[in-house]
Coordinates of C-alpha atoms in Angstrom, one line a residue:
X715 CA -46.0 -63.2 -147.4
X716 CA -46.2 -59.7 -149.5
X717 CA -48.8 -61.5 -151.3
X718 CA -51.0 -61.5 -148.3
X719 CA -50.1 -58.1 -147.3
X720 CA -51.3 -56.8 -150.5
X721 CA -54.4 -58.5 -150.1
X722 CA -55.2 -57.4 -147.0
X723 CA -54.8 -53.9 -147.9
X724 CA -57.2 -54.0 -150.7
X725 CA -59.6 -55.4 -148.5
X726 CA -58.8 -52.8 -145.6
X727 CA -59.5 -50.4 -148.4
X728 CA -62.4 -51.5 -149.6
X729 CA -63.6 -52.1 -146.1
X730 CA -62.8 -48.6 -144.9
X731 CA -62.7 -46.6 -148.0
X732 CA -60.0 -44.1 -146.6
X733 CA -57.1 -45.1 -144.5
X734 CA -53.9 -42.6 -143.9
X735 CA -50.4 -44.8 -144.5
X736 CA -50.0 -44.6 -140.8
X737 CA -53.1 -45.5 -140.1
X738 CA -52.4 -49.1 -142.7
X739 CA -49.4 -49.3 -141.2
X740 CA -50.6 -50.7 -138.1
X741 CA -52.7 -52.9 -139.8
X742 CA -50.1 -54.2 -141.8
X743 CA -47.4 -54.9 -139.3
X744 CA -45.0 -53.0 -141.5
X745 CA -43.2 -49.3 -141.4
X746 CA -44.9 -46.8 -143.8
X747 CA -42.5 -47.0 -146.1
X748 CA -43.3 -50.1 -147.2
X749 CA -47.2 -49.2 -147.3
X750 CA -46.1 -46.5 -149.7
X751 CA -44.2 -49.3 -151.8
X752 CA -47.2 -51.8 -151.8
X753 CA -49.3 -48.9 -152.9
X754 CA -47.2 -48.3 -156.0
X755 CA -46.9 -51.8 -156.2
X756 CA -50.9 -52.6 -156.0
X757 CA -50.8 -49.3 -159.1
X758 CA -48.7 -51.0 -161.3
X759 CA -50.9 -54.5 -161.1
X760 CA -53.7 -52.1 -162.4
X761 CA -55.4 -52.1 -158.9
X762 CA -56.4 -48.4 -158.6
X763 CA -55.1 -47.0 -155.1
X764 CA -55.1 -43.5 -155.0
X765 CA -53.1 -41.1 -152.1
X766 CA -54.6 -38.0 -151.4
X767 CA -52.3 -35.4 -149.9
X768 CA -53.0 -33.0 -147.0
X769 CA -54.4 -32.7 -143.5
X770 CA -57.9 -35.5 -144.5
X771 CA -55.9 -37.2 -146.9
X772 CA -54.7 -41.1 -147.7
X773 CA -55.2 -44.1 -149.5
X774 CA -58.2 -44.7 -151.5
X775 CA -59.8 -47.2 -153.8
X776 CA -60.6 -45.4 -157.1
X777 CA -64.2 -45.2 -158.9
X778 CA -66.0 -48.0 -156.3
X779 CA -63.4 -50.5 -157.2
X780 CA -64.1 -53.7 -155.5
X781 CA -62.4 -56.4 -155.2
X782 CA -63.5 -60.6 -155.8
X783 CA -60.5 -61.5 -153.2
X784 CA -63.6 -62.6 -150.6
X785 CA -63.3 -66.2 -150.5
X786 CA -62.9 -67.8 -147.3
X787 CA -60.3 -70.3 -146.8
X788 CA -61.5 -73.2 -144.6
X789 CA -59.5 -72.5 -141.3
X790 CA -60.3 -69.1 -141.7
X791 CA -64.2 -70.0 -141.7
X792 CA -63.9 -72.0 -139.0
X793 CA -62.3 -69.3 -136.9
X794 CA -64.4 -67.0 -137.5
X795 CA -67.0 -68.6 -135.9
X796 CA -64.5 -68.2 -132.4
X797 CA -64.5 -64.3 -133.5
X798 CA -66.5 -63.9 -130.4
X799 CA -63.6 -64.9 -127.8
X800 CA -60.7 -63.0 -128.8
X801 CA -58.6 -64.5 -125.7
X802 CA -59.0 -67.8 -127.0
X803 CA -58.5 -67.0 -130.3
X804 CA -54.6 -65.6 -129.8
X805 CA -53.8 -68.7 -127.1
X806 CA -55.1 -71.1 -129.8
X807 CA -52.9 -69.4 -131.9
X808 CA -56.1 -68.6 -134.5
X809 CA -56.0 -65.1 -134.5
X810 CA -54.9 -64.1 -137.6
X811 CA -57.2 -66.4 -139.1
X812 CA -60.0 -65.1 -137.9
X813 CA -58.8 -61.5 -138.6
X814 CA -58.8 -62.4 -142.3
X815 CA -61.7 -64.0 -142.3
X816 CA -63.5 -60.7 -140.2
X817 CA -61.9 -58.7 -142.9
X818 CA -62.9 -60.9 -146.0
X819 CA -66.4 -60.8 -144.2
X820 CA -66.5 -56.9 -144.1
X821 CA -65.6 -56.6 -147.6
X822 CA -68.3 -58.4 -149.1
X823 CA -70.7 -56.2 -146.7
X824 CA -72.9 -53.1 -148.3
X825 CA -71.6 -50.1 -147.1
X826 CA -74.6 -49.5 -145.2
X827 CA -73.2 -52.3 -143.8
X828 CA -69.6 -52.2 -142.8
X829 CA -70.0 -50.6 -139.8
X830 CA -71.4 -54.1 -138.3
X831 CA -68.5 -55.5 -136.6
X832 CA -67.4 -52.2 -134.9
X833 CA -71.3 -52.0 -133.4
X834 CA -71.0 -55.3 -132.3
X835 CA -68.0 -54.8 -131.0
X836 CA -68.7 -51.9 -128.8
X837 CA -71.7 -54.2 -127.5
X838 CA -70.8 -56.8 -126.8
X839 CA -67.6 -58.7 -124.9
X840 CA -66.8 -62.4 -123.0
X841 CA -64.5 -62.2 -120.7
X842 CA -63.4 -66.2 -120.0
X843 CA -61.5 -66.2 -116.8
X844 CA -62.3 -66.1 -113.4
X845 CA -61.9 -63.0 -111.0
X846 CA -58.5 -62.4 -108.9
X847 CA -56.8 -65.1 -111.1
X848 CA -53.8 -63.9 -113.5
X849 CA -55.1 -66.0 -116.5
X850 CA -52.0 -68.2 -117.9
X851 CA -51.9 -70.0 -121.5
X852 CA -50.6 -73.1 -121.2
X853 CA -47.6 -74.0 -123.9
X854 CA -48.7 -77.0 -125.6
X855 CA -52.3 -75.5 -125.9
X856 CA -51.6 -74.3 -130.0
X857 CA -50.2 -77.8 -130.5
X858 CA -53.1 -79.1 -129.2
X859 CA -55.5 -76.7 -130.9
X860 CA -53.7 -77.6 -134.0
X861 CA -54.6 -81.5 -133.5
X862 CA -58.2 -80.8 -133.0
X863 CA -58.6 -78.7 -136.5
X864 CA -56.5 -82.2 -138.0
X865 CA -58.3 -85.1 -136.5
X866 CA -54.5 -85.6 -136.1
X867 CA -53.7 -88.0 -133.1
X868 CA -51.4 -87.1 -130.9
X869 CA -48.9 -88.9 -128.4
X870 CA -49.4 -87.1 -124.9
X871 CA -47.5 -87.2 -121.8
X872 CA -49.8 -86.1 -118.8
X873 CA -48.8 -85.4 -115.3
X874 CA -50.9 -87.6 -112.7
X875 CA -50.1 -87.3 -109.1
X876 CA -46.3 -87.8 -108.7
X877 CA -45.5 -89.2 -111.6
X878 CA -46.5 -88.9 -116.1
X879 CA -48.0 -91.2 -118.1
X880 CA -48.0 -91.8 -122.0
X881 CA -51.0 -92.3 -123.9
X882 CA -52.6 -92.0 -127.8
X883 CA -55.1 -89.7 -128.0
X884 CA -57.8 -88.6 -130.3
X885 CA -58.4 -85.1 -129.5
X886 CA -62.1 -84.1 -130.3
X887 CA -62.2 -80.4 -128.6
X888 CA -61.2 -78.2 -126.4
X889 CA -63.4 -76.5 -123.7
X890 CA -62.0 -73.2 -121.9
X891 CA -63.5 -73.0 -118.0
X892 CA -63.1 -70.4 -115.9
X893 CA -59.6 -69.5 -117.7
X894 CA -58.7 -73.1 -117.7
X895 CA -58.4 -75.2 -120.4
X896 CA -59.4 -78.8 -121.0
X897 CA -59.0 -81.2 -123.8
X898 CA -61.7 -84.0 -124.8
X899 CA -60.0 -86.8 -126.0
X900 CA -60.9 -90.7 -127.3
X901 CA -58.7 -92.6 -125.7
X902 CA -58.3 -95.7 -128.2
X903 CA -56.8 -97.7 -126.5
X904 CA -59.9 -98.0 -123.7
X905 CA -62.5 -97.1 -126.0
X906 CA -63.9 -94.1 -123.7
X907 CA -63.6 -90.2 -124.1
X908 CA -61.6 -88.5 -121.2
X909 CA -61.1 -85.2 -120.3
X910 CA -57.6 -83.7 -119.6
X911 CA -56.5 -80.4 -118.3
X912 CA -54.4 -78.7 -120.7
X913 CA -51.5 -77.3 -118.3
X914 CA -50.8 -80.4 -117.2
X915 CA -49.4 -81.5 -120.4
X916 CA -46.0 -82.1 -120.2
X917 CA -45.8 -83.3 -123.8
X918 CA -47.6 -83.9 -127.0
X919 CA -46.2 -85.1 -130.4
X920 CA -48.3 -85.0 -133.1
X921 CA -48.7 -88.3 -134.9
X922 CA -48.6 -89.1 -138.7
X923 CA -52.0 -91.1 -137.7
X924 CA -55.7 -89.0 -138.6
X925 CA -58.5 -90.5 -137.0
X926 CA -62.5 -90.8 -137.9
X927 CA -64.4 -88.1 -135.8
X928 CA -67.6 -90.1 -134.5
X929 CA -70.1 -87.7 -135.7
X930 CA -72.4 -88.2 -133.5
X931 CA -69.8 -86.7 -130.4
X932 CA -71.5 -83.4 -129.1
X933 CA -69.0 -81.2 -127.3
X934 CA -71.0 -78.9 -125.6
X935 CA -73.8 -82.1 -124.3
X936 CA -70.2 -84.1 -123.2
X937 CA -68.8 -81.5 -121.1
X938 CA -71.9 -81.0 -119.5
X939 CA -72.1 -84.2 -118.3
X940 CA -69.0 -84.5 -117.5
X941 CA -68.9 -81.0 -115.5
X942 CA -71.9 -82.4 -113.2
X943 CA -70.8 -86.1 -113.0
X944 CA -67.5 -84.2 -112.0
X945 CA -69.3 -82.0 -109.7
X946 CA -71.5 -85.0 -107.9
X947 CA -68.1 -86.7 -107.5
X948 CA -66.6 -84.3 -105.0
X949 CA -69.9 -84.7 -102.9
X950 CA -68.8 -87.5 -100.8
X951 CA -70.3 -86.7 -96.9
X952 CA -73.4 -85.8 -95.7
X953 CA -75.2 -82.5 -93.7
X954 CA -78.5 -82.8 -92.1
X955 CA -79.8 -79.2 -91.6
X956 CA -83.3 -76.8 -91.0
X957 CA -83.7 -74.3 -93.5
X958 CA -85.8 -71.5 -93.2
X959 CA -87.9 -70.3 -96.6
X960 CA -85.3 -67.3 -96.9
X961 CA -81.9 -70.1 -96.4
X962 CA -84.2 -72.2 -98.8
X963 CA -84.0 -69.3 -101.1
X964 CA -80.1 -68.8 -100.9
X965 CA -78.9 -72.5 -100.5
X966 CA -78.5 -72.6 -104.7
X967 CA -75.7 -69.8 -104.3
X968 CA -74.0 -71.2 -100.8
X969 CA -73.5 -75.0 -101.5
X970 CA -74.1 -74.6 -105.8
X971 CA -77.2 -76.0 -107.6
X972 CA -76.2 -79.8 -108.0
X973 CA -76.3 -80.3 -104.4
X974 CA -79.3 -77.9 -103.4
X975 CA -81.2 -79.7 -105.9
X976 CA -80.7 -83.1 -104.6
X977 CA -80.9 -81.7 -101.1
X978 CA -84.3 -80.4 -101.7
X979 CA -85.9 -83.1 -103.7
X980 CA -85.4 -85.1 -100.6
X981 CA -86.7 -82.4 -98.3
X982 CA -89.4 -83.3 -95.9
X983 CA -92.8 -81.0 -95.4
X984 CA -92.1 -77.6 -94.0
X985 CA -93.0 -77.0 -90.2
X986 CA -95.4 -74.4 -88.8
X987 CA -93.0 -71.9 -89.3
X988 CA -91.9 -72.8 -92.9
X989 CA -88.6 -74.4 -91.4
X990 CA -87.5 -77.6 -93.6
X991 CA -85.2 -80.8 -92.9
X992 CA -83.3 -81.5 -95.4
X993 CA -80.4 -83.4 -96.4
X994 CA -77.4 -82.2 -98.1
X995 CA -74.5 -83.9 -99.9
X996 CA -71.2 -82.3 -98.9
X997 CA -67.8 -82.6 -100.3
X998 CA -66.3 -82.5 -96.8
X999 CA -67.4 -81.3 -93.2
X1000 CA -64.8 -78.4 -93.2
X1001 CA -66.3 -77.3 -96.6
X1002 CA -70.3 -77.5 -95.6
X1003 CA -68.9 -74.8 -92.8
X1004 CA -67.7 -72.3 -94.9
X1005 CA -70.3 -72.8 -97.4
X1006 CA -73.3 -72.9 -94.6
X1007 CA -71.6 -70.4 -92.5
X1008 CA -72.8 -67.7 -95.3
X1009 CA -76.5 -68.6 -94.1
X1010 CA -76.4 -67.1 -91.2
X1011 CA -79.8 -67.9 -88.8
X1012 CA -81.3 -69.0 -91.8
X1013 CA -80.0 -72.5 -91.3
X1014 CA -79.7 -75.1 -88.3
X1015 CA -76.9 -77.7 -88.8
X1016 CA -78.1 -81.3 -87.0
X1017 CA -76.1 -83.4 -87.9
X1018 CA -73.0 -84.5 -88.0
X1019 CA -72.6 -83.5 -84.4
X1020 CA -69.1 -82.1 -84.6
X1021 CA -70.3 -80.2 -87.2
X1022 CA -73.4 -78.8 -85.2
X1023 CA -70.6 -78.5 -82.1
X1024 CA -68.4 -76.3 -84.3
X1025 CA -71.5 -73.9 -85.0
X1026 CA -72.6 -73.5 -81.5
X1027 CA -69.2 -72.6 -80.3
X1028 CA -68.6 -70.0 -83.1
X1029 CA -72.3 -68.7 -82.7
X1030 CA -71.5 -67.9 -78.8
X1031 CA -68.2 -65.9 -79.5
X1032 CA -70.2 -64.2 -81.8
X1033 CA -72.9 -63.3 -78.9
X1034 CA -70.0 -62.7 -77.0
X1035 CA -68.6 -60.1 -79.3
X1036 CA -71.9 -58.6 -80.1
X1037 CA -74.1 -59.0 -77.1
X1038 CA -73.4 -56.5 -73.9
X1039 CA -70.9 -54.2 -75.1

C-alpha cells in the first residue's frame, strides 16, 4: 500500500512539478505528516524530492528527474478508456484505476503537454442520468462489473414479477441508460444473450467457471437492437390520425422516432391542404392521448372512436374556458 503511495507521488510530481504537502495530501489520502515522511523516505531511496520553504514553496522533483514508473497495468488501461464517465467509473468501482492510469498517462506527457487532461476536462462533461431522477447505484453492480473484466460466470438470482429465479450467466457487458443499468448476458443454458436490469439483482455469486467471449459479440450493435426491438414491443394498439405538415414536423418528439417512422412510411398522399392520414402504432390508447395531446390542432385523431370521443370532449371545455369570457 505505501508502495503505491510513493509511486503516485512521484508521478504527481513529475506531472505537476510543484505541489505544497497540503496540496499532496489530498491526493494522497493521507495527513501531511505522512507526506513529509514519504518525502524523506522517497530521499533516502535516492529519488531526489526537494521542499522548498516559504509562502511559493513545496515539493519538487530535482534537476528534471523523471521517472520510468509509466507502465500501465492491464485493468488500469482498460479503465482509462471509461475516463470519460466518471459516475460510472466510481459505481463500477474502477475509479482508482483509472486515476492511475490518467496519472501514469500525464507523466509520460511533454510538459507542453500536461496541461491536456485539465483542458479537456474543463470542456468537456457526460452527465448519464435522466432529469428529476435521484440517480441510485445498485449494490451488486461492482460484483457484476468485476465478472465482466473476468469472463467469470456468475450465478444470479433475478427478481421477475412476484417471484426470483436462478440462472448461469455469462456476463458480456454492461450498458448504463438513462441512469439505469443493464447487464448483457449469455445465457448457456438457452444459448441466447439476454439483457437484465442490474437493480433487480437480488444476488450474484461469482463462479470458479471463466467462459470463452464469442468475439464476434458487439455491445454497442446488441443493445441497439435490443433498445428498438424493446421499443417496437410496447407498441401494441393502433391510432389513425390527420397530420398537418407542422404535426408532421413534431410527431418524431411526441410519440418518439420508431413509431413516427413506421407511421409515416405508411402515410397516404397529402390532401390539398398538406393534411396527411396516417397510421400510428401506440402502446396503449391512454398513452397516444398524452403523447398526441402535445400536438395541439396540428393533429385530428379518427380512429379509435373513444379515442377521437375523448378529444372532442376535452377540445369543447377548452372552447368553453377560452371562448366568450
Amino acid at each position: 500500500m505505501r508502495a503505491a503511495r510513493l509511486i503516485k507521488m512521484v508521478l504527481l510530481l513529475q506531472a505537476r512539478s510543484c505541489m505544497t504537502a497540503g496540496e499532496l495530501a489530498r491526493e494522497l489520502e493521507v495527513s501531511e505528516r505522512t507526506v513529509m515522511r514519504d518525502a524523506q523516505a522517497l530521499s533516502e531511496a535516492g529519488v531526489p524530492v526537494y521542499a522548498d520553504r516559504g509562502r511559493a514553496g513545496g515539493y519538487r522533483l530535482v534537476g528534471g528527474y523523471r521517472t520510468r514508473l509509466t507502465g500501465l497495468a492491464r485493468g488500469e488501461a482498460e479503465a482509462l478508456f471509461l475516463s470519460g464517465v466518471p459516475g460510472a467509473l466510481r459505481e463500477m468501482g474502477l475509479a482508482d484505476a483509472a486515476s492511475a492510469a490518467r496519472l501514469k498517462v500525464a507523466a509520460a506527457l511533454l510538459p507542453s503537454l500536461q496541461d491536456a487532461p485539465r483542458t479537456a476536462a474543463q470542456r468537456f462533461h457526460l452527465d448519464a442520468p435522466a432529469w428529476f431522477r435521484a440517480p441510485g447505484t445498485p449494490a451488486l453492480l461492482p460484483a457484476l462489473a468485476e465478472a465482466v473484466w473476468d469472463d467469470r460466470c456468475v450465478t444470479a438470482r433475478y427478481r421477475r414479477g412476484d417471484g426470483e429465479v436462478e440462472r448461469l450467466l455469462e456476463p458480456y457487458g454492461l450498458v448504463l441508460k438513462a441512469g439505469a443499468w443493464y447487464l448483457c448476458a449469455r445465457v448457456p443454458d438457452a444459448g441466447a444473450f439476454r439483457t437484465y436490469r442490474v437493480d433487480r439483482f437480488a444476488a450474484v455469486d461469482a463462479a470458479d467457471l471463466r467462459f470463452r467471449r464469442d468475439e464476434d459479440f458487439d455491445l454497442p450493435g446488441y443493445w441497439a437492437a435490443q433498445a428498438e426491438r424493446f421499443a417496437r414491443s410496447l407498441l401494441r394498439a393502433e391510432a389513425v390520425v390527420r397530420l398537418s405538415p407542422e404535426g408532421v414536423r413534431r410527431l418524431p418528439d411526441a410519440v418518439g422516432a420508431a413509431a413516427a417512422r413506421e407511421g409515416l412510411a405508411g402515410a397516404g398522399e397529402p390532401d390539398g391542404s398538406g393534411w396527411v392520414a396516417v397510421t400510428l402504432p401506440v402502446e396503449s390508447e391512454e398513452v397516444a392521448y398524452d403523447q398526441l395531446i402535445g400536438l395541439g390542432p396540428e393533429v385530428e385523431v379518427l380512429a379509435p372512436g373513444s379515442l377521437r370521443e375523448r378529444f372532442a370532449r376535452d377540445a369543447a371545455r377548452l372552447a368553453e374556458l377560452y371562448g366568450a369570457g
